[in-house]
């Protein structure tokens, strides 16, 4: 064997023995799997916008802004925002962490300040939200549990609300009243979200005579 060829073979053998592969044969690094992350911070009255006003049962001092990751309908990870009562932070983070692990899709997650505190506007936009100091949709004389920051609405279009007069909110959600239907973002008994909610003791509005499929609350109201 010519000396030059012998040297090349010997060098390759030594490299393989040392676990070093030629550059063209190096395996591509695997991407790290997406992780659920969240941040909790205090919130001001200015940040709450029209979702809060003087006379609400909970003031900004007791509320928290939670920024967290969630899966979208586009199969990508997004960062959303919720405002909740300080005592609800642990429960909401736990539930949405389980939703993330199961890749349960959430259309969008914006604070109600982005909608000027308008629940109809937020529902029409298929928004997932928590705190909003307001009356019950379809029965404004009753204070909504969202006013206390311990209620959560999830994917409002795929999980509509039927008020006491039989009106569907949002109106476009009527096609999702057939809960036998299979569609991304629909809540079902035994799925990741409803199971996690049950574990933290929150109740689902789907059980009501006038079902609210999007709604969960700490006290069942």
Coordinates of N, CA, C and O in Angstrom, one line a residue, residues 71-220:
X71 N -50.5 26.1 23.0 CA -50.5 25.6 21.7 C -51.7 26.3 20.9 O -52.7 26.5 21.5
X72 N -51.4 26.7 19.7 CA -52.5 27.4 18.9 C -53.1 26.4 17.9 O -52.6 25.2 17.8
X73 N -54.1 26.8 17.2 CA -54.7 26.0 16.2 C -53.8 25.8 15.0 O -54.1 24.9 14.1
X74 N -52.7 26.5 14.9 CA -51.7 26.4 13.8 C -50.6 25.4 14.2 O -49.6 25.3 13.5
X75 N -50.8 24.7 15.3 CA -49.8 23.7 15.8 C -48.5 24.3 16.2 O -47.5 23.6 16.3
X76 N -48.5 25.6 16.5 CA -47.3 26.3 17.0 C -47.6 26.8 18.4 O -48.7 26.9 18.9
X77 N -46.5 27.1 19.1 CA -46.5 27.6 20.5 C -46.6 29.1 20.5 O -45.9 29.8 19.8
X78 N -47.6 29.6 21.2 CA -47.8 31.1 21.4 C -47.7 31.5 22.8 O -47.8 30.6 23.7
X79 N -47.5 32.8 23.1 CA -47.6 33.3 24.4 C -48.8 34.1 24.6 O -49.1 35.1 23.8
X80 N -49.6 33.8 25.6 CA -50.8 34.5 25.9 C -50.8 35.2 27.2 O -49.8 35.0 28.0
X81 N -51.9 35.9 27.5 CA -52.0 36.7 28.8 C -53.3 36.5 29.4 O -54.3 36.6 28.7
X82 N -53.4 36.3 30.7 CA -54.6 36.3 31.5 C -54.5 37.1 32.7 O -53.3 37.3 33.2
X83 N -55.6 37.7 33.2 CA -55.6 38.3 34.5 C -56.5 37.5 35.4 O -57.6 37.2 35.0
X84 N -55.9 37.1 36.6 CA -56.7 36.3 37.5 C -56.5 36.8 38.9 O -55.5 37.6 39.2
X85 N -57.3 36.4 39.8 CA -57.1 36.7 41.2 C -55.8 36.0 41.7 O -55.5 34.9 41.3
X86 N -55.1 36.6 42.6 CA -53.9 36.1 43.1 C -54.1 34.7 43.7 O -53.2 33.8 43.6
X87 N -55.2 34.4 44.3 CA -55.4 33.1 44.8 C -55.7 32.0 43.7 O -55.7 30.8 44.0
X88 N -56.0 32.5 42.5 CA -56.3 31.5 41.4 C -55.1 31.2 40.6 O -55.2 30.4 39.7
X89 N -54.0 31.9 40.8 CA -52.8 31.7 39.9 C -52.4 30.3 39.9 O -52.2 29.7 38.8
X90 N -52.3 29.6 41.0 CA -51.8 28.2 41.0 C -52.7 27.3 40.2 O -52.2 26.5 39.4
X91 N -54.0 27.4 40.4 CA -54.9 26.6 39.8 C -54.9 26.8 38.3 O -54.9 25.8 37.5
X92 N -54.9 28.0 37.8 CA -55.0 28.3 36.4 C -53.7 27.9 35.7 O -53.7 27.3 34.6
X93 N -52.5 28.1 36.4 CA -51.3 27.6 35.8 C -51.2 26.1 35.7 O -50.8 25.6 34.7
X94 N -51.7 25.4 36.7 CA -51.7 24.0 36.7 C -52.6 23.5 35.5 O -52.2 22.6 34.8
X95 N -53.8 24.0 35.4 CA -54.7 23.6 34.3 C -54.1 23.8 32.9 O -54.1 22.9 32.1
X96 N -53.6 25.0 32.7 CA -53.1 25.3 31.4 C -51.8 24.6 31.1 O -51.4 24.4 30.0
X97 N -51.0 24.3 32.2 CA -49.9 23.4 32.0 C -50.3 22.1 31.5 O -49.6 21.5 30.6
X98 N -51.3 21.5 32.0 CA -51.8 20.2 31.6 C -52.4 20.3 30.1 O -52.2 19.4 29.3
X99 N -53.0 21.4 29.8 CA -53.5 21.6 28.5 C -52.3 21.7 27.5 O -52.4 21.1 26.4
X100 N -51.3 22.4 27.9 CA -50.1 22.4 27.0 C -49.5 21.1 26.8 O -49.1 20.7 25.7
X101 N -49.3 20.3 27.9 CA -48.7 19.0 27.7 C -49.5 18.1 26.8 O -49.0 17.2 26.1
X102 N -50.9 18.3 26.8 CA -51.7 17.5 25.9 C -51.9 18.1 24.5 O -52.6 17.5 23.7
X103 N -51.2 19.2 24.3 CA -51.3 20.0 23.0 C -52.8 20.4 22.7 O -53.2 20.4 21.5
X104 N -53.5 20.7 23.7 CA -54.9 21.2 23.5 C -54.8 22.6 22.9 O -54.1 23.5 23.5
X105 N -55.4 22.8 21.8 CA -55.2 24.1 21.1 C -56.1 25.2 21.7 O -57.3 25.0 22.0
X106 N -55.5 26.4 21.9 CA -56.2 27.6 22.3 C -56.1 28.6 21.2 O -55.0 28.9 20.8
X107 N -57.2 29.2 20.7 CA -57.2 30.1 19.6 C -56.3 31.3 19.9 O -55.4 31.7 19.2
X108 N -56.7 32.0 20.9 CA -55.9 33.2 21.4 C -56.2 33.5 22.8 O -57.3 33.0 23.4
X109 N -55.3 34.2 23.5 CA -55.4 34.4 24.9 C -55.0 35.8 25.2 O -53.8 36.1 25.3
X110 N -55.9 36.8 25.3 CA -55.6 38.2 25.5 C -56.4 38.6 26.7 O -57.5 38.1 27.0
X111 N -55.9 39.6 27.4 CA -56.6 40.2 28.5 C -57.8 40.9 28.0 O -57.9 41.4 26.9
X112 N -58.8 41.1 28.9 CA -60.1 41.7 28.4 C -59.9 43.2 28.2 O -60.7 43.8 27.5
X113 N -58.8 43.8 28.6 CA -58.5 45.2 28.3 C -58.4 45.3 26.8 O -58.7 46.4 26.2
X114 N -57.9 44.3 26.1 CA -57.7 44.4 24.6 C -59.1 44.5 23.9 O -59.1 44.9 22.7
X115 N -60.2 44.2 24.6 CA -61.5 44.3 24.0 C -62.4 45.3 24.7 O -63.6 45.4 24.5
X116 N -61.7 46.2 25.4 CA -62.4 47.3 26.1 C -63.4 46.7 27.1 O -64.4 47.4 27.4
X117 N -63.1 45.5 27.6 CA -64.0 44.9 28.6 C -65.3 44.3 28.0 O -66.2 43.9 28.7
X118 N -65.4 44.3 26.7 CA -66.6 43.8 26.0 C -66.6 42.3 25.9 O -65.8 41.7 25.1
X119 N -67.4 41.6 26.6 CA -67.5 40.2 26.5 C -68.0 39.7 25.1 O -67.4 38.7 24.6
X120 N -69.0 40.3 24.5 CA -69.4 39.9 23.2 C -68.3 40.0 22.2 O -68.1 39.1 21.3
X121 N -67.5 41.0 22.2 CA -66.4 41.2 21.3 C -65.3 40.1 21.5 O -64.8 39.5 20.6
X122 N -65.0 39.8 22.8 CA -64.0 38.8 23.1 C -64.5 37.4 22.6 O -63.8 36.6 22.1
X123 N -65.8 37.1 22.9 CA -66.3 35.8 22.5 C -66.3 35.6 21.0 O -66.0 34.6 20.5
X124 N -66.7 36.7 20.3 CA -66.7 36.6 18.8 C -65.3 36.4 18.2 O -65.2 35.8 17.2
X125 N -64.3 36.8 19.0 CA -62.9 36.6 18.6 C -62.3 35.3 19.0 O -61.2 35.1 18.8
X126 N -63.2 34.5 19.6 CA -62.7 33.2 20.1 C -61.6 33.3 21.1 O -60.6 32.5 21.1
X127 N -61.7 34.3 22.0 CA -60.7 34.6 23.0 C -60.9 33.8 24.3 O -62.0 33.6 24.8
X128 N -59.8 33.3 24.8 CA -59.7 32.7 26.2 C -59.3 33.7 27.2 O -58.3 34.4 27.0
X129 N -60.1 33.9 28.2 CA -59.9 35.0 29.2 C -60.4 34.7 30.6 O -61.1 33.7 30.7
X130 N -60.0 35.5 31.5 CA -60.4 35.3 32.9 C -61.1 36.5 33.5 O -62.3 36.7 33.3
X131 N -60.3 37.4 34.2 CA -60.9 38.5 34.9 C -61.6 39.5 33.9 O -61.0 39.9 32.9
X132 N -62.8 39.9 34.3 CA -63.5 41.0 33.6 C -64.7 41.4 34.5 O -65.6 40.6 34.8
X133 N -64.6 42.6 35.0 CA -65.6 43.1 36.0 C -66.9 43.5 35.2 O -66.9 44.5 34.5
X134 N -67.9 42.6 35.2 CA -69.1 42.8 34.4 C -70.3 42.0 34.9 O -70.1 41.2 35.8
X135 N -71.4 42.2 34.3 CA -72.6 41.4 34.6 C -72.6 40.2 33.8 O -71.8 40.0 32.8
X136 N -73.4 39.2 34.1 CA -73.5 38.0 33.3 C -74.1 38.3 31.9 O -75.0 39.1 31.8
X137 N -73.4 37.7 30.9 CA -73.9 37.9 29.6 C -75.3 37.4 29.4 O -75.6 36.2 29.8
X138 N -76.3 38.2 29.0 CA -77.7 37.8 28.8 C -78.5 38.0 30.1 O -79.7 37.8 30.1
X139 N -77.8 38.5 31.2 CA -78.5 38.8 32.5 C -77.6 39.7 33.2 O -77.0 39.4 34.3
X140 N -77.5 40.9 32.7 CA -76.6 41.9 33.2 C -76.8 42.4 34.7 O -76.0 43.0 35.3
X141 N -78.0 42.0 35.2 CA -78.3 42.4 36.6 C -77.6 41.5 37.6 O -77.6 41.8 38.8
X142 N -77.0 40.5 37.1 CA -76.3 39.5 38.0 C -74.8 39.7 37.8 O -74.4 39.7 36.6
X143 N -74.0 39.8 38.8 CA -72.6 40.0 38.6 C -71.9 38.7 38.2 O -72.1 37.6 38.8
X144 N -71.1 38.7 37.1 CA -70.4 37.6 36.7 C -69.3 37.1 37.6 O -68.7 38.0 38.2
X145 N -69.0 35.9 37.7 CA -68.0 35.4 38.5 C -66.6 35.8 38.0 O -65.6 35.9 38.7
X146 N -66.5 36.2 36.7 CA -65.3 36.8 36.2 C -64.9 38.1 36.9 O -63.7 38.4 36.9
X147 N -65.9 38.7 37.5 CA -65.6 39.9 38.2 C -64.6 39.7 39.4 O -64.0 40.6 39.9
X148 N -64.6 38.5 39.9 CA -63.7 38.1 41.0 C -62.4 37.5 40.6 O -61.5 37.3 41.5
X149 N -62.2 37.3 39.3 CA -60.9 36.8 38.9 C -60.7 35.3 39.1 O -59.5 34.8 38.9
X150 N -61.7 34.5 39.4 CA -61.5 33.1 39.6 C -62.5 32.3 38.7 O -63.1 31.3 39.1
X151 N -62.6 32.8 37.5 CA -63.4 32.1 36.4 C -62.6 32.2 35.1 O -61.9 33.2 34.9
X152 N -62.7 31.2 34.3 CA -62.0 31.1 33.0 C -62.9 30.6 31.9 O -63.6 29.7 32.1
X153 N -62.9 31.4 30.8 CA -63.6 31.0 29.6 C -62.6 30.5 28.6 O -61.6 31.2 28.3
X154 N -62.8 29.3 28.0 CA -61.9 28.7 27.0 C -62.5 28.5 25.7 O -63.6 27.9 25.5
X155 N -61.8 29.0 24.6 CA -62.2 28.9 23.2 C -63.7 29.1 23.1 O -64.5 28.2 22.9
X156 N -64.1 30.3 23.2 CA -65.5 30.7 23.3 C -66.3 30.3 22.1 O -67.5 30.1 22.2
X157 N -65.7 30.3 20.9 CA -66.5 29.9 19.7 C -66.8 28.4 19.7 O -68.0 28.0 19.5
X158 N -65.8 27.6 19.9 CA -66.0 26.1 19.9 C -66.7 25.6 21.1 O -67.2 24.5 21.2
X159 N -66.9 26.5 22.1 CA -67.6 26.1 23.4 C -68.5 27.3 23.8 O -68.3 28.1 24.7
X160 N -69.6 27.4 23.1 CA -70.6 28.5 23.2 C -71.3 28.5 24.5 O -71.4 27.4 25.2
X161 N -72.0 29.6 24.8 CA -72.8 29.8 26.0 C -74.3 30.0 25.5 O -74.5 30.7 24.6
X162 N -75.2 29.3 26.2 CA -76.6 29.4 25.9 C -77.2 30.1 27.1 O -77.3 29.6 28.2
X163 N -77.7 31.4 26.9 CA -78.3 32.1 28.0 C -79.7 31.6 28.4 O -80.3 30.8 27.7
X164 N -80.3 32.3 29.4 CA -81.6 31.8 29.9 C -82.7 32.0 28.9 O -83.8 31.5 29.0
X165 N -82.5 32.9 27.9 CA -83.5 33.1 26.8 C -83.2 32.2 25.6 O -84.0 32.3 24.6
X166 N -82.2 31.4 25.7 CA -81.9 30.4 24.6 C -81.0 31.0 23.6 O -80.8 30.3 22.6
X167 N -80.5 32.2 23.7 CA -79.6 32.8 22.8 C -78.2 32.2 22.9 O -77.8 32.0 24.0
X168 N -77.6 32.1 21.8 CA -76.2 31.5 21.8 C -75.2 32.6 21.7 O -75.3 33.5 20.9
X169 N -74.2 32.5 22.5 CA -73.1 33.5 22.6 C -71.7 32.7 22.4 O -71.5 31.8 23.2
X170 N -70.9 33.1 21.4 CA -71.2 34.0 20.3 C -72.2 33.3 19.3 O -72.3 32.1 19.3
X171 N -72.9 34.1 18.5 CA -73.9 33.6 17.6 C -73.3 32.5 16.7 O -74.0 31.5 16.3
X172 N -72.0 32.7 16.2 CA -71.4 31.8 15.3 C -71.1 30.4 16.0 O -70.8 29.5 15.3
X173 N -71.3 30.4 17.3 CA -71.0 29.1 18.0 C -72.1 28.1 17.9 O -72.0 27.0 18.4
X174 N -73.2 28.5 17.3 CA -74.4 27.6 17.3 C -74.1 26.3 16.6 O -74.6 25.2 17.0
X175 N -73.1 26.3 15.7 CA -72.8 25.0 15.0 C -72.0 24.1 15.9 O -71.8 22.9 15.6
X176 N -71.6 24.6 17.1 CA -70.9 23.7 18.0 C -71.7 23.2 19.2 O -71.3 22.6 20.1
X177 N -73.1 23.5 19.1 CA -73.9 23.0 20.2 C -74.1 21.5 20.2 O -74.4 20.9 21.2
X178 N -73.9 20.9 19.0 CA -73.9 19.4 19.0 C -72.6 19.0 19.5 O -71.5 19.0 18.8
X179 N -72.6 18.6 20.8 CA -71.3 18.2 21.5 C -70.8 16.8 21.1 O -69.8 16.4 21.5
X180 N -71.5 16.1 20.2 CA -71.0 14.9 19.6 C -70.0 15.2 18.5 O -69.2 14.3 18.1
X181 N -70.0 16.4 18.1 CA -69.1 16.8 17.0 C -67.6 16.8 17.5 O -67.4 17.0 18.7
X182 N -66.7 16.4 16.6 CA -65.3 16.4 17.0 C -64.6 17.6 16.2 O -64.6 17.6 15.0
X183 N -64.1 18.5 17.0 CA -63.4 19.7 16.4 C -62.3 20.1 17.3 O -62.5 20.0 18.5
X184 N -61.2 20.6 16.8 CA -60.1 21.1 17.6 C -60.6 22.2 18.6 O -61.4 23.1 18.2
X185 N -60.2 22.2 19.8 CA -60.5 23.2 20.8 C -61.8 23.0 21.5 O -62.1 23.8 22.4
X186 N -62.6 22.0 21.1 CA -63.8 21.7 21.8 C -63.5 21.0 23.2 O -62.6 20.1 23.2
X187 N -64.2 21.4 24.2 CA -64.0 20.8 25.5 C -64.9 19.6 25.6 O -66.0 19.6 25.2
X188 N -64.3 18.5 26.2 CA -65.1 17.3 26.4 C -64.8 16.8 27.8 O -63.7 16.9 28.4
X189 N -65.8 16.1 28.4 CA -65.6 15.5 29.7 C -64.5 14.5 29.6 O -64.5 13.7 28.7
X190 N -63.5 14.5 30.5 CA -62.4 13.6 30.5 C -61.2 14.0 29.7 O -60.2 13.3 29.7
X191 N -61.3 15.2 29.0 CA -60.1 15.7 28.3 C -59.1 16.3 29.3 O -59.4 16.4 30.5
X192 N -58.0 16.8 28.8 CA -56.9 17.3 29.6 C -57.4 18.5 30.5 O -57.1 18.7 31.6
X193 N -58.2 19.4 29.8 CA -58.7 20.6 30.5 C -59.7 20.3 31.6 O -59.6 20.7 32.7
X194 N -60.7 19.6 31.2 CA -61.8 19.3 32.2 C -61.3 18.4 33.3 O -61.7 18.6 34.5
X195 N -60.4 17.5 33.0 CA -59.8 16.7 34.1 C -59.0 17.5 35.1 O -59.1 17.4 36.3
X196 N -58.2 18.4 34.5 CA -57.3 19.2 35.4 C -58.2 20.2 36.2 O -57.9 20.4 37.4
X197 N -59.3 20.7 35.6 CA -60.1 21.6 36.3 C -60.8 20.9 37.5 O -60.9 21.4 38.6
X198 N -61.2 19.7 37.3 CA -61.8 18.9 38.3 C -60.8 18.6 39.5 O -61.2 18.7 40.6
X199 N -59.6 18.4 39.1 CA -58.6 18.1 40.1 C -58.3 19.3 41.0 O -58.0 19.2 42.2
X200 N -58.4 20.5 40.5 CA -58.2 21.7 41.3 C -59.5 22.2 42.0 O -59.5 23.2 42.7
X201 N -60.6 21.5 41.7 CA -61.9 21.8 42.4 C -62.7 22.8 41.6 O -63.7 23.3 42.2
X202 N -62.4 23.1 40.4 CA -63.2 24.1 39.6 C -64.3 23.3 38.9 O -64.1 22.2 38.5
X203 N -65.5 24.0 38.8 CA -66.6 23.4 38.1 C -66.8 23.9 36.7 O -66.5 25.1 36.4
X204 N -67.4 23.1 35.9 CA -67.6 23.4 34.5 C -69.1 23.8 34.2 O -70.0 23.1 34.6
X205 N -69.3 24.9 33.5 CA -70.6 25.4 33.2 C -71.4 24.5 32.3 O -72.6 24.7 32.1
X206 N -70.8 23.5 31.7 CA -71.6 22.6 30.8 C -72.7 21.8 31.5 O -73.6 21.3 30.9
X207 N -72.6 21.7 32.8 CA -73.6 21.0 33.6 C -74.9 21.8 33.8 O -75.8 21.2 34.4
X208 N -74.9 23.0 33.5 CA -76.0 23.9 33.9 C -77.2 23.6 32.9 O -77.0 23.1 31.8
X209 N -78.4 24.0 33.4 CA -79.6 23.8 32.6 C -79.5 24.6 31.3 O -79.9 24.2 30.2
X210 N -78.9 25.8 31.4 CA -78.5 26.6 30.2 C -77.0 26.5 30.1 O -76.3 27.3 30.8
X211 N -76.5 25.6 29.3 CA -75.1 25.3 29.4 C -74.1 26.4 28.9 O -74.4 27.2 28.0
X212 N -73.0 26.5 29.6 CA -72.0 27.4 29.3 C -70.7 26.6 29.1 O -69.9 26.4 30.0
X213 N -70.5 26.1 27.9 CA -69.5 25.1 27.6 C -68.1 25.7 27.8 O -67.1 25.0 27.9
X214 N -68.0 27.0 27.7 CA -66.6 27.7 27.8 C -66.2 27.9 29.2 O -65.0 28.2 29.4
X215 N -67.1 27.9 30.1 CA -66.9 28.5 31.4 C -66.5 27.5 32.5 O -67.1 26.5 32.7
X216 N -65.5 27.9 33.3 CA -65.1 27.2 34.5 C -65.0 28.2 35.7 O -64.6 29.4 35.4
X217 N -65.3 27.8 36.9 CA -65.1 28.7 38.0 C -64.8 28.0 39.3 O -65.1 26.8 39.4
X218 N -64.1 28.7 40.2 CA -63.7 28.0 41.4 C -64.8 27.7 42.3 O -64.8 26.7 43.1
X219 N -65.9 28.4 42.3 CA -67.1 28.2 43.2 C -68.3 27.6 42.5 O -69.3 27.4 43.1
X220 N -68.1 27.3 41.2 CA -69.2 26.6 40.5 C -70.3 27.6 39.9 O -71.3 27.2 39.4

